[in-house]
Short mmCIF file of C-alpha atoms and ligand atoms in Angstrom, two decimals:
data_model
loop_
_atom_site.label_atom_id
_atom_site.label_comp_id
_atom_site.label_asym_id
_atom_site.label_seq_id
_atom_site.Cartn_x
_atom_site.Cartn_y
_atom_site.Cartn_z
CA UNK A 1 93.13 108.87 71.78
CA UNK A 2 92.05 112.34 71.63
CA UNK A 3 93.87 115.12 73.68
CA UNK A 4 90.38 115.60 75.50
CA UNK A 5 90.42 111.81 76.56
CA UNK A 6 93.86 112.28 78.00
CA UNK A 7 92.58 114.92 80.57
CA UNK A 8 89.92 113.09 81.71
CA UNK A 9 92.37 110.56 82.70
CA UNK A 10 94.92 113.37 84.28
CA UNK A 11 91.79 114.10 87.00
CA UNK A 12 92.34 110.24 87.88
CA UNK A 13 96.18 110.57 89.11
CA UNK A 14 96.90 109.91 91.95
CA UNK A 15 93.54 108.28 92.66
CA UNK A 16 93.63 104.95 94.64
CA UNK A 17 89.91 104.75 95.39
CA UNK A 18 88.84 101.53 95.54
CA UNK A 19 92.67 99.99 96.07
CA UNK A 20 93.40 97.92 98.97
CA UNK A 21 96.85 98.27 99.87
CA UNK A 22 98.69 96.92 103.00
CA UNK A 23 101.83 99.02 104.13
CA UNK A 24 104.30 97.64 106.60
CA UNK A 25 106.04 99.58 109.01
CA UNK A 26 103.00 101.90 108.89
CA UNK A 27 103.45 102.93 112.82
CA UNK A 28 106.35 105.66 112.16
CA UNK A 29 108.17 107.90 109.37
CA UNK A 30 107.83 107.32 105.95
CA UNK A 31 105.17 104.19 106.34
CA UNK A 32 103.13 106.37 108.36
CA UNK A 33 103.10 109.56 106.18
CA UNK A 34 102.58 106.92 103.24
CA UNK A 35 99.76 105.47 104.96
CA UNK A 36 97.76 108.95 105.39
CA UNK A 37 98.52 109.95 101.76
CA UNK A 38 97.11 106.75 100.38
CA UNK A 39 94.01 106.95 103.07
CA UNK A 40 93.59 110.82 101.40
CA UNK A 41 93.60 109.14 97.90
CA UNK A 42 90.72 106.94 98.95
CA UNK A 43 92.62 103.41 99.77
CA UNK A 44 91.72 100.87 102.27
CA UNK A 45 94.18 100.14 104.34
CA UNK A 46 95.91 97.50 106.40
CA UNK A 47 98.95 98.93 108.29
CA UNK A 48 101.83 96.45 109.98
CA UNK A 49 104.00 97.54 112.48
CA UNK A 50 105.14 96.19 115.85
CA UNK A 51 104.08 99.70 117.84
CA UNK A 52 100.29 99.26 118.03
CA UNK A 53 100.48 102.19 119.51
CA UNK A 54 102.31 103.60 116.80
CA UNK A 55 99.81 101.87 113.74
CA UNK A 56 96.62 103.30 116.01
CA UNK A 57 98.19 107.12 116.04
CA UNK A 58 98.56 106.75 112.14
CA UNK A 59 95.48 105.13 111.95
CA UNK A 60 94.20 108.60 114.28
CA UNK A 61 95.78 110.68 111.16
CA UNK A 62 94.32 109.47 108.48
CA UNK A 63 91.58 110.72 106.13
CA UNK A 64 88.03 110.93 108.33
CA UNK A 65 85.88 109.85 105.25
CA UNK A 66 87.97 106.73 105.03
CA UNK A 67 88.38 105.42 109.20
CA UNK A 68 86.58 102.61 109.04
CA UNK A 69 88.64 100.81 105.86
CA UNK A 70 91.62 100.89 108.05
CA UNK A 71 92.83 97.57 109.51
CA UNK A 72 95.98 97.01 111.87
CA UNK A 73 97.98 93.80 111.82
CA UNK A 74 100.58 94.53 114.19
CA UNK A 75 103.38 92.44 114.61
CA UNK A 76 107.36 91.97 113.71
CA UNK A 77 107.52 90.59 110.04
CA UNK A 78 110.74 88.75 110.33
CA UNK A 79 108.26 85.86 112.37
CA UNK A 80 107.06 83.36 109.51
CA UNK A 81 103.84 83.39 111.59
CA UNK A 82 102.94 86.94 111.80
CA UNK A 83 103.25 86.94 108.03
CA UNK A 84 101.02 84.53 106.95
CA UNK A 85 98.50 85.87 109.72
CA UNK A 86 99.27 89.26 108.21
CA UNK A 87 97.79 88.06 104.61
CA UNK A 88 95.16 85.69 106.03
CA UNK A 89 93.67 88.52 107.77
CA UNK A 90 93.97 91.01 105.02
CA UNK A 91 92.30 88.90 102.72
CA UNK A 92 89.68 87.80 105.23
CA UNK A 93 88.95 91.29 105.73
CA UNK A 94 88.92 92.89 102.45
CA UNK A 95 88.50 89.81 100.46
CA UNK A 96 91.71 91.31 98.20
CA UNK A 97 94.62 92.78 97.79
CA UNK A 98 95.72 95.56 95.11
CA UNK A 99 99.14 97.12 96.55
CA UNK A 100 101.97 96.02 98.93
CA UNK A 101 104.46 98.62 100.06
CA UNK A 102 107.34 96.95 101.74
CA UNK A 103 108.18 99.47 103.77
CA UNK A 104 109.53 98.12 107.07
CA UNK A 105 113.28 98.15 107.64
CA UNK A 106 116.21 99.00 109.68
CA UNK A 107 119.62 100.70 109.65
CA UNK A 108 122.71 99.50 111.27
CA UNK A 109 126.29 101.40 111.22
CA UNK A 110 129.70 99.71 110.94
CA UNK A 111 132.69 98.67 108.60
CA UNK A 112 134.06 94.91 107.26
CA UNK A 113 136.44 95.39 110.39
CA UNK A 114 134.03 96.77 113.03
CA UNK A 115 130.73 94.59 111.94
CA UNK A 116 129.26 91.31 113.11
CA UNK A 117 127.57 88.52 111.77
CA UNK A 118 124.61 89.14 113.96
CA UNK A 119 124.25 92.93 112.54
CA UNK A 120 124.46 91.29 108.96
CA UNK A 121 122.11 88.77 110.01
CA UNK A 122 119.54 91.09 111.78
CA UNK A 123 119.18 93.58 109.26
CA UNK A 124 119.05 91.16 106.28
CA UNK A 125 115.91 88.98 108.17
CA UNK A 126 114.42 92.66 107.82
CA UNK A 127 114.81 94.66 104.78
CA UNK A 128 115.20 91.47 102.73
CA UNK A 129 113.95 87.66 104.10
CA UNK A 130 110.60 89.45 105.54
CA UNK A 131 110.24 91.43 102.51
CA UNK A 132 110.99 88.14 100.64
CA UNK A 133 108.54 86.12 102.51
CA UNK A 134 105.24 88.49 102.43
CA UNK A 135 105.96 89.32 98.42
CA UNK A 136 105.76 85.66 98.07
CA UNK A 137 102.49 84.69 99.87
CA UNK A 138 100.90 88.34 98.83
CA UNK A 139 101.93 87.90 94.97
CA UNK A 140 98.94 85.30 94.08
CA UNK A 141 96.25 87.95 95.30
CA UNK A 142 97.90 90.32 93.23
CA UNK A 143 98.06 88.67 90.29
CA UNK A 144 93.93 88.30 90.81
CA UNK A 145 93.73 91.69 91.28
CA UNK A 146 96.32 92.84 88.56
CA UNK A 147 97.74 94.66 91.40
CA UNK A 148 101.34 95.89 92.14
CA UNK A 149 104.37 96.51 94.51
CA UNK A 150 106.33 99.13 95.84
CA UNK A 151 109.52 98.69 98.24
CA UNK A 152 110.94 101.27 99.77
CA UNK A 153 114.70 100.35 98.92
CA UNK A 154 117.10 103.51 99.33
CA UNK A 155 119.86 105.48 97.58
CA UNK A 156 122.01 102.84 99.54
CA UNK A 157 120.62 100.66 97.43
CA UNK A 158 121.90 102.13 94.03
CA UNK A 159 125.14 104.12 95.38
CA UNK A 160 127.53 102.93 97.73
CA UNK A 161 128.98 104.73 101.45
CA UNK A 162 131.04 103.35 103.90
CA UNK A 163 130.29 102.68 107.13
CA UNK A 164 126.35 101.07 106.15
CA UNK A 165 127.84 98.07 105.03
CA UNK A 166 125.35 95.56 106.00
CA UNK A 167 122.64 97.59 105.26
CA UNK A 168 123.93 99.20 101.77
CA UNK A 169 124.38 95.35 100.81
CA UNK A 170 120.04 95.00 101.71
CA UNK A 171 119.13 97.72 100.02
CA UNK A 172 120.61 96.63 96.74
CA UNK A 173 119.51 93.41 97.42
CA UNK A 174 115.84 94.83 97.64
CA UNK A 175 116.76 96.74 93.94
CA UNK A 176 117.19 93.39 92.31
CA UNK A 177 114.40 92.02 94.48
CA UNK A 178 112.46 94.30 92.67
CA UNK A 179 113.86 93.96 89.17
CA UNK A 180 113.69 90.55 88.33
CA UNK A 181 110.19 90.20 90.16
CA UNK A 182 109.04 92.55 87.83
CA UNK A 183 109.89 90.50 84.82
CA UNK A 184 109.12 87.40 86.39
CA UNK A 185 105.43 88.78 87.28
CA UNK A 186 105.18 91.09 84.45
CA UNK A 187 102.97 88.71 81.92
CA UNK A 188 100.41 88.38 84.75
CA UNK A 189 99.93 92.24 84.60
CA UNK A 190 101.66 92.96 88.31
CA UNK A 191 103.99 95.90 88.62
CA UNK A 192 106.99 96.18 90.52
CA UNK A 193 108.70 99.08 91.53
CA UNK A 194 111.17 100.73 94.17
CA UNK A 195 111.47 104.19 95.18
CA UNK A 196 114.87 104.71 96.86
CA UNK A 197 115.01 107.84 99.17
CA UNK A 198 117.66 110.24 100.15
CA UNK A 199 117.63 110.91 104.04
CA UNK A 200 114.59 111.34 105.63
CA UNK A 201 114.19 112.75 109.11
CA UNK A 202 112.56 109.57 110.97
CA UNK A 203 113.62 107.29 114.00
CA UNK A 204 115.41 105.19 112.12
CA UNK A 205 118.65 106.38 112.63
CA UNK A 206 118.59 106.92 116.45
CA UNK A 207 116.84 103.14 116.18
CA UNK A 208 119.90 101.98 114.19
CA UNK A 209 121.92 103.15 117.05
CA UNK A 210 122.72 107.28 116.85
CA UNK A 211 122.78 109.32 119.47
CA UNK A 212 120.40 111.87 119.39
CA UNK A 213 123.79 114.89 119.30
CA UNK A 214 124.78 112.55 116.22
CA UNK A 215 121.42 112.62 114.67
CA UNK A 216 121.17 116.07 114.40
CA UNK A 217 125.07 116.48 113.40
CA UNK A 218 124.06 113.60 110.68
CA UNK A 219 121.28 115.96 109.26
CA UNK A 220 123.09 119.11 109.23
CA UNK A 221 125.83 117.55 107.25
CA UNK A 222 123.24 115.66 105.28
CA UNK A 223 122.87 119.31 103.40
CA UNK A 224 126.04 119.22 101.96
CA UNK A 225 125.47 115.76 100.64
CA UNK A 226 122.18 116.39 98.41
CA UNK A 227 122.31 118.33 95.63
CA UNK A 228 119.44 120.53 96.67
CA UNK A 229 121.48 121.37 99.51
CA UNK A 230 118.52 120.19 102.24
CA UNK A 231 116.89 116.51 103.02
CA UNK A 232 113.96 115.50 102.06
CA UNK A 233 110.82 115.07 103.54
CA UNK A 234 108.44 112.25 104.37
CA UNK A 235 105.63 113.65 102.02
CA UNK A 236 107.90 113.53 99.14
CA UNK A 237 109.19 109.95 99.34
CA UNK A 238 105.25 109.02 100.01
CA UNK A 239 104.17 111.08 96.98
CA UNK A 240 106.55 108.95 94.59
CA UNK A 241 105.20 106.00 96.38
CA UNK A 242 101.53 106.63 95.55
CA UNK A 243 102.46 107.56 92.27
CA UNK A 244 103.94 104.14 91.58
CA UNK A 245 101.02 102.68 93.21
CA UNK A 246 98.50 104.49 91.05
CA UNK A 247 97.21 103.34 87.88
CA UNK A 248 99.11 106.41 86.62
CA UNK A 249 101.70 104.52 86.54
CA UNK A 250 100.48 101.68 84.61
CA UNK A 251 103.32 101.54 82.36
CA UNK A 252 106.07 101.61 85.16
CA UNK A 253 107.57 98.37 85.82
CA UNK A 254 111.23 97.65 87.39
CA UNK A 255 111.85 101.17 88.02
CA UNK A 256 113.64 102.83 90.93
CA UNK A 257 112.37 106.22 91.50
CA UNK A 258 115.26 107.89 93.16
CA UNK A 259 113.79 110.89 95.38
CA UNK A 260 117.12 112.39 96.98
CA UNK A 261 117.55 115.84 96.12
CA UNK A 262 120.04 114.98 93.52
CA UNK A 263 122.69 112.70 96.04
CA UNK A 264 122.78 110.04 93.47
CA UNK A 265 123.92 112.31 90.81
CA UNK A 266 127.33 114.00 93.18
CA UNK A 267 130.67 113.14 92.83
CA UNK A 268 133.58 114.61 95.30
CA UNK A 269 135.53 117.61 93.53
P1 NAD B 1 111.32 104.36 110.90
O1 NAD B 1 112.22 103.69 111.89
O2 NAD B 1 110.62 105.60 111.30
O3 NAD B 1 110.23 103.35 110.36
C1 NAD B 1 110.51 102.02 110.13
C2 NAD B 1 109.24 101.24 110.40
O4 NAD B 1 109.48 99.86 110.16
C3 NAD B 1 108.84 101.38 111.87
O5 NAD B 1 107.44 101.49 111.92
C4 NAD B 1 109.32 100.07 112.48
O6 NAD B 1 108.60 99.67 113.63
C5 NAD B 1 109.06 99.14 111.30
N1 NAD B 1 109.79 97.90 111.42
C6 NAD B 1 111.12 97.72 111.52
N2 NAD B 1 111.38 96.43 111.66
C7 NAD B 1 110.18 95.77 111.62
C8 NAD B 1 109.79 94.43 111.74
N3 NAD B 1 110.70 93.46 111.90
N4 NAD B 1 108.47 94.12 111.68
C9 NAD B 1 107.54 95.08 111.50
N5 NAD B 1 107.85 96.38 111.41
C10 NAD B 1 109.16 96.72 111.47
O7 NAD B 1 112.22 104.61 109.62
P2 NAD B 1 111.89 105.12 108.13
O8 NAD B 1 113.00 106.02 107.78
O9 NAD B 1 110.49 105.57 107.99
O10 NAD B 1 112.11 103.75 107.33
C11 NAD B 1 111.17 103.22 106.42
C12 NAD B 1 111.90 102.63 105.24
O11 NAD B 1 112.54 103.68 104.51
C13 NAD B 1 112.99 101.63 105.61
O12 NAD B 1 112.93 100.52 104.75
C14 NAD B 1 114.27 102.42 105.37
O13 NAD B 1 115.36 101.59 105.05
C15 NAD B 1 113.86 103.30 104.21
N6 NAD B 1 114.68 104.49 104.02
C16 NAD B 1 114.75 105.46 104.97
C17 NAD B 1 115.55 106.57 104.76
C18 NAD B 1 115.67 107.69 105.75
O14 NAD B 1 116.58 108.53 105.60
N7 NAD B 1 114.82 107.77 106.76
C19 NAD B 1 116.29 106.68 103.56
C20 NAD B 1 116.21 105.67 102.62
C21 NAD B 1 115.40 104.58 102.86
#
């Protein structure tokens, strides 16, 4: 291939014209900024959430040219229902599918002695059974589309911290999740791939149960705790997502894009 080749195909990254992908947990933080990146790079859309509200404001945001390829399926993906409505209508309405970003998910804080079974239960119906579920309905219209997945695991996911127990545990559930459904759907040309985030700036921790004074005491200290000496922000975890969802990365699969300022990589002195 000659060097001139190559940079025709360098004006294509990042493209995802023509891709329809469906996000979930589109209505807020890093679902929502990935939603408006991947409407910018010309993708049709199909955003979940439970805030219509929420999935309609994102929906507001996105790229003008591209309004009408937007398509909300609200609802809570831990119901068995919602998901197979979820990938009924998608295909009904787009007649395919070419990326899933299991996005939606939720924190919860607490120790083996200070945990219940009903915070282990909660947040493994989300960030793994739902994820779990939609993969498997969603993966035979990917496989007709050669198409691929993304889930937004976490550096919880490939390092461990007290006090996230449950949701540490999810997280690296999600990171095998996505390994050995990359092999498994490999031959039939469908990526799979995580991108695992540092901490982001979103509701999810005053959801997870924060006060709003521990929020902001959480993000100060959060400096110390990445190497770059800040936290990151909700364009650069959706960046690395529409990376892996772009045919630039066509020879990515069962990868975990860490995008944490360099956490991953500390060690206590
Ligand atoms: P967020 O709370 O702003 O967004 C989470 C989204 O998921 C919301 O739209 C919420 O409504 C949706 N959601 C939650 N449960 C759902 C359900 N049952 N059905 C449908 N939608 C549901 O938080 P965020 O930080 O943007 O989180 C997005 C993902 O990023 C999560 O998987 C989270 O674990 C991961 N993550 C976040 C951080 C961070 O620091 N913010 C770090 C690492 C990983």
């Amino acid at each position: 291939m000659s060097l001139y080749t190559t940079a025709q195909q360098a004006c294509k990254v990042l493209s995802l014209h023509g891709k329809v992908a469906l996000i979930t947990g589109a209505s807020s933080g890093i679902g929502a900024a990935t939603s408006i990146l991947f409407s910018k790079l010309g993708a049709k859309l199909i955003l979940n959430g439970r805030n219509v509200e929420g999935l309609k404001e994102t929906a507001k945001l996105c790229d003008e040219a591209n309004k009408e390829k937007i398509f909300l399926v609200p609802g809570d993906v831990t119901d068995e229902t919602v998901v197979e409505h979820i990938i009924k209508e998608s295909i009904t309405k787009f007649g395919q599918l070419d990326v899933l970003i299991n996005n939606a998910g939720i924190v919860g804080y607490a120790t083996i002695e200070n945990t219940s079974l009903k915070q282990f239960d909660t947040i493994m119906k989300t960030n793994v059974r739902a994820v779990y579920h939609l993969t498997m309905l969603a993966v035979p219209h990917l496989i007709k589309t050669k198409g691929c997945i993304v889930n937004i695991s976490s550096i919880c996911g490939v390092r461990s911290f007290p006090k996230y127990l449950a949701y540490c545990m999810s997280k690296a559930a999600l990171e095998q999740f996505t390994k050995c459904t990359s092999l498994e759907l490999a031959s039939k040309q469908v990526r799979v791939n995580s991108v695992c985030p540092g901490v982001i700036d979103t509701n999810i921790f005053v959801r997870g149960g924060m006060t709003e004074e521990e929020r902001l005491q959480f993000l100060e200290y959060s400096k110390t705790t990445h190497a770059l000496g800040r936290i990151g922000t909700l364009d650069e975890v959706a960046q690395a997502v529409a990376f892996l969802a772009s045919d630039a990365a066509s020879f990515a699969t069962g990868i975990s894009v860490i995008v944490d300022g360099g956490k991953h990589a500390m060690c206590p002195l």
